[in-house]
Structures are given as C-alpha cells and as structure tokens.
Coordinates of C-alpha atoms in Angstrom, one line a residue:
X1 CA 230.8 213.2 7.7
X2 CA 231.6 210.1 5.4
X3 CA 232.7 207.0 7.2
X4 CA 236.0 205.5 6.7
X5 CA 235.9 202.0 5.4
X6 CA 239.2 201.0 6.9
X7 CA 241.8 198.0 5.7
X8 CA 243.5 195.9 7.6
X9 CA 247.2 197.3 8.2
X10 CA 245.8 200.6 8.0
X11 CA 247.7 203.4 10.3
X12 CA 245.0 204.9 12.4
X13 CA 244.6 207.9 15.0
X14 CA 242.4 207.6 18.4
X15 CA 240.3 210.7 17.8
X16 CA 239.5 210.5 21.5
X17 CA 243.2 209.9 22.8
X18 CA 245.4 210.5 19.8
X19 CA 246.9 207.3 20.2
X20 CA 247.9 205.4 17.5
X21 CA 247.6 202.2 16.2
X22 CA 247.1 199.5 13.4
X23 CA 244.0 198.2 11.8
X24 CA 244.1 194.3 12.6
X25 CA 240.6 193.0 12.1
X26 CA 237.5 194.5 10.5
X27 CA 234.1 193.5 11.4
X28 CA 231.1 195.8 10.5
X29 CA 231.9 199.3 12.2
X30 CA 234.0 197.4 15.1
X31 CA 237.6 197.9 14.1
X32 CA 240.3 196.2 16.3
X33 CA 243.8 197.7 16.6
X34 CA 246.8 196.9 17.5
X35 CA 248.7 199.9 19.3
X36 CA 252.2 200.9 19.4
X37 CA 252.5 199.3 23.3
X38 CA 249.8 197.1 24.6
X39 CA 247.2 194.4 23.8
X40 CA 245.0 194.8 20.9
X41 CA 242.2 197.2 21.5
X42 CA 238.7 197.2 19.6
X43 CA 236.8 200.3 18.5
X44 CA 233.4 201.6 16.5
X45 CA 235.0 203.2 13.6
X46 CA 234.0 206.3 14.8
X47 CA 236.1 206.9 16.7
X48 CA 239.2 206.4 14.8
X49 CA 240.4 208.5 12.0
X50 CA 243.4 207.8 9.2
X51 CA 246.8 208.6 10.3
X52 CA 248.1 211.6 9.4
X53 CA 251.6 211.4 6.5
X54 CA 254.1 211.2 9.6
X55 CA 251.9 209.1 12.1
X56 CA 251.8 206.5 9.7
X57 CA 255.5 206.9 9.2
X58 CA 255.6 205.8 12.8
X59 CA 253.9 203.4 12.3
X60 CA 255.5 201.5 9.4
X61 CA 258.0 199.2 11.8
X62 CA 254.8 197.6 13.9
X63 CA 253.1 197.2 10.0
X64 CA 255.9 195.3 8.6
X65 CA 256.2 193.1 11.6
X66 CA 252.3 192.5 12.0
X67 CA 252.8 191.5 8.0
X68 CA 255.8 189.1 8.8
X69 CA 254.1 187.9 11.2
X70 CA 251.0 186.9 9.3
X71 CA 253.3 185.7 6.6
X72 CA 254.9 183.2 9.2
X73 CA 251.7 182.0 9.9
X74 CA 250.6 181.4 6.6
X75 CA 253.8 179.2 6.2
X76 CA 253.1 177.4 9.1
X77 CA 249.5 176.3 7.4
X78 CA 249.5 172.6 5.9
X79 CA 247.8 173.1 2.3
X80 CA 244.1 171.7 3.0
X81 CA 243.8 168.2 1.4
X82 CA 240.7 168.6 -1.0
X83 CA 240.0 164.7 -1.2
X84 CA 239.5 165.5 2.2
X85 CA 237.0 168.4 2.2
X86 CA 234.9 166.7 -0.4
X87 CA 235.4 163.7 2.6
X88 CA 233.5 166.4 4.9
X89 CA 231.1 167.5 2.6
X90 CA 229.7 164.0 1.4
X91 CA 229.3 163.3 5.2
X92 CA 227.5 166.7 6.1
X93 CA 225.2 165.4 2.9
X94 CA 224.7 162.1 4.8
X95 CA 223.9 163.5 8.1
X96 CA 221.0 165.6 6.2
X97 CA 220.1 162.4 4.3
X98 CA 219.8 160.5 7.3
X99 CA 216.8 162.5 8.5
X100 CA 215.5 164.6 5.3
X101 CA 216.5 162.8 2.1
X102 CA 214.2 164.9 0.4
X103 CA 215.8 167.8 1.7
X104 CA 219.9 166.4 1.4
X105 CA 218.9 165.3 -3.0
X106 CA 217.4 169.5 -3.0
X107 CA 220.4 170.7 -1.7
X108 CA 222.5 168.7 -2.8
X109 CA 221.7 169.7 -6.3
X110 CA 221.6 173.4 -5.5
X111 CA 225.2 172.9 -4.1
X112 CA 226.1 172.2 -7.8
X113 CA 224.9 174.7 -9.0
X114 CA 226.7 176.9 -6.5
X115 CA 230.1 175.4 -7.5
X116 CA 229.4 175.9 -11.4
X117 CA 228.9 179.2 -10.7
X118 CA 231.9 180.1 -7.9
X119 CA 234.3 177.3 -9.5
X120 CA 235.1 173.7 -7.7
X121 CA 238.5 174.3 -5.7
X122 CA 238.3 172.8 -2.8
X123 CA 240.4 174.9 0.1
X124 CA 240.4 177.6 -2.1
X125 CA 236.8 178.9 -3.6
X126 CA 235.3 176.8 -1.1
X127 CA 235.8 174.8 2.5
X128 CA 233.8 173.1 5.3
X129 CA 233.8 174.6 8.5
X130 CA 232.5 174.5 11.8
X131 CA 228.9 176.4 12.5
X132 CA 227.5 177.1 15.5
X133 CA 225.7 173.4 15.6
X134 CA 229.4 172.5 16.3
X135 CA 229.0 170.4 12.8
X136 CA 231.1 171.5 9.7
X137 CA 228.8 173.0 7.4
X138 CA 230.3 174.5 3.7
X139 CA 231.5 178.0 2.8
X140 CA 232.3 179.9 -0.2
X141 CA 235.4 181.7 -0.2
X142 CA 236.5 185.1 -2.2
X143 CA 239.1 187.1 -2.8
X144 CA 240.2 189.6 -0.6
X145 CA 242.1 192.1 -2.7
X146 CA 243.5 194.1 0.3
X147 CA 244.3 191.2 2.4
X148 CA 245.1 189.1 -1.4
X149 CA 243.8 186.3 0.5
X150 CA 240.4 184.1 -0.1
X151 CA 237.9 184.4 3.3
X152 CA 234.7 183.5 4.0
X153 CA 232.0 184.8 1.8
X154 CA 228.6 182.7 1.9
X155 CA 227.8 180.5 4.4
X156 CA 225.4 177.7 4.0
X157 CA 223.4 176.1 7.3
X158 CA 221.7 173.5 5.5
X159 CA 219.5 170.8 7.3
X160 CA 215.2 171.2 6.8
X161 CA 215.4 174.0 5.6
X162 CA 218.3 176.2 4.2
X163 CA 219.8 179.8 5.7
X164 CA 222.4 181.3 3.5
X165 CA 224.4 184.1 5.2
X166 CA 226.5 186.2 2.9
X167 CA 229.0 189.4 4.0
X168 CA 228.1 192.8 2.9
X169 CA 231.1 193.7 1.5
X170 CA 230.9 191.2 -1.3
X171 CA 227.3 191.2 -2.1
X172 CA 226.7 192.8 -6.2
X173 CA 224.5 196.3 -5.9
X174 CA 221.0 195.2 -6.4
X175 CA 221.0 191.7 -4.3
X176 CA 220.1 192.7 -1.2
X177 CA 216.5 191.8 -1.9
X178 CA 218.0 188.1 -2.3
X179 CA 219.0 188.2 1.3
X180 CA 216.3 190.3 3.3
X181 CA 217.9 189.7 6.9
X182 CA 220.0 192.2 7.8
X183 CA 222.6 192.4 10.8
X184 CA 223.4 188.7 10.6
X185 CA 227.1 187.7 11.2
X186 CA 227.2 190.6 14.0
X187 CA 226.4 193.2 11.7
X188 CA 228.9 191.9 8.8
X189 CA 226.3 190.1 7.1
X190 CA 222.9 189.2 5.2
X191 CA 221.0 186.8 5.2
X192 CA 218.2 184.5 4.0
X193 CA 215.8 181.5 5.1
X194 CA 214.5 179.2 2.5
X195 CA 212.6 176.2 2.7
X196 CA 213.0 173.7 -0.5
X197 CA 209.6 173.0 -1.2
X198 CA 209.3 176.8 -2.3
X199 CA 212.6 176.7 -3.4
X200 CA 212.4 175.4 -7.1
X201 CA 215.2 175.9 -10.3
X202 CA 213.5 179.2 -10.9
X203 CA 214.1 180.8 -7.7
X204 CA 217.8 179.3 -7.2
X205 CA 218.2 180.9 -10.6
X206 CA 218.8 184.6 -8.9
X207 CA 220.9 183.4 -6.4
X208 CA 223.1 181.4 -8.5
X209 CA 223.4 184.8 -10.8
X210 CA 224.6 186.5 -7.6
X211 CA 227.3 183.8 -6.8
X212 CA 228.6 184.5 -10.2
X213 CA 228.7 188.0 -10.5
X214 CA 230.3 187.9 -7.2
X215 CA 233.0 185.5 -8.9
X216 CA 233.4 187.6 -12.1
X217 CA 234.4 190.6 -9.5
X218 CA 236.7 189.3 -7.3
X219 CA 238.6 186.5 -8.8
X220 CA 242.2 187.2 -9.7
X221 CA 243.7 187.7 -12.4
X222 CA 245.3 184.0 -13.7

C-alpha cells in the first residue's frame, strides 16, 4: 500500500479505533491529531487513514475553529523587525570571528551567496533562530503552499566547520547526494558536514544551484 502524505487540517480516521480527528502537525511519518474530544494525540502515519466524504463532514466545525484559531495567533505576532535580524546575524558572524576568523570571512561569504540565490527578506525568506547550542544560528524559510505560510527549510550551524540541515520535503529530485546524512531533524531532514578548507567556490556552486531551484519552486506568485 502507498503511504498517505497527509496535510495539516486534514480529516483523518484511527484505523485502529475509528476515531477521528484533525491533522495538526507533520513531522516525518509522526502525524499529530487533534481529536473531536481530548488532548492532541500523535501517531505513525500508519495507522491513520483519510476520512471518509461524511467523516470529514464531521469534522469541518473543529477545522474551522483550529484555522481561526491559528489565524488569531498569527494576528497576535509583532512583524519581525529585519534591522534587527541582520542585528543577530552580524553578532552570530562575530562570535565565529572571535575564535575562527578564517572560518567567519568563508562563511560569511557563502552566506551571500545563499541570499542571492533564496532572496534577502529578512523575517520572511530568512530568520535567526535558536539551535541546540542555545545560540541563534540562521535559517532559510520557504513557502508552504498547504499551510501558505514560509517555515523553516535549511538550517545552517556554522562555527569550525559548517552542517547544513535541509527538510526532505523541499529538497529538488537529484540533491540528495548534496546532503548524504539522512534521518537528521528526527527523520524530517538531510543533512551535510563541511569543513571550509575543502569547501572552495566550486563546491558551494551545487549547493547554491539547489537553494535556487528550491526558490524557483516554491516562491509565490507576486
């Protein structure tokens, strides 16, 4: 049998229970619901199977108000200050610069490149955020078109060296040899370790060819 790829906001059917339920969060083959009653309940995918015509008629109420509610949010959100992410980015450079200055001017350049190719919109193609170092480290962000929201794409744990993880769903056919670590970001993900020194123009070239392609696919239309 084919596996679903499921959406968020998806109606969905418990094959085990029959219970039913909403498609709140995707990560990998883990696919959280939200029931009809109840907290929020996470599944392999499975295990859950599209609602049938009048099951997800059922279901519309709980869709619109998980929507709504996700709309309410979004209002809530302050519109990130870019003068302020480049702020977080220059200091992330610094940090690096501090201890590999070598290693901040390689990536730093590199970083350019990444922005030609993904466009320079800070909040929008591209944020800082917290990694696991509990520093802020930068992300690329693409559009979602199910969600029609921009989310994390590529991130980038630069310091010595570089790792560049990237989520499946938006890498081009043919670009998994960029990123030869599979399973990172629990499953979601690929990923890649690179050290400058073998890391010249030639081989950022590929990976700057990706980053576009996976631009000229998923930006909206203007």
């Amino acid at each position: 049998m084919e596996p679903v790829n499921f959406e968020i906001y998806s109606p969905v059917r418990n094959t085990i229970n029959k219970a039913l339920g909403v498609v709140v969060k995707v990560a990998a083959e883990n696919i959280t619901i939200q029931p009809l009653s109840g907290d929020r309940m996470t599944f392999r995918s499975q295990y859950l199977a599209p609602a049938a015509p009048e099951e997800a008629a059922a279901l519309a109420p709980l869709i619109a108000r998980l929507k709504q509610e996700e709309t309410d949010r979004d209002k809530a959100k302050a519109q990130p200050d870019p003068a302020l992410i480049r702020a977080e980015f220059d200091k992330f450079l610094h940090h690096i610069a501090v201890r590999s200055p070598a290693q901040a001017k390689a990536f730093g350049e590199f970083w350019a490149g990444v922005l030609a190719a993904a466009g320079d919109s800070p909040g929008t193609t591209w944020e800082m955020k917290p990694n696991s170092a509990r520093t802020p480290g930068p992300v690329l962000k693409a559009y979602n078109a199910a969600t029609q929201k921009w989310v994390y794409c590529l991130t980038f744990l630069a310091g010595w060296g570089l790792r560049m993880e990237i989520k499946k769903e938006f890498l081009p056919p043919g670009c998994e040899r960029l990123f030869p670590i599979d399973h990172a970001m629990f499953g979601a993900g690929r990923a890649v370790e690179l050290i400058y020194s073998k890391f010249p123009a030639d081989k950022q070239k590929p990976y700057l060819d990706c980053i576009t392609e996976i631009y000229r696919k998923i930006r909206p239309e203007a």
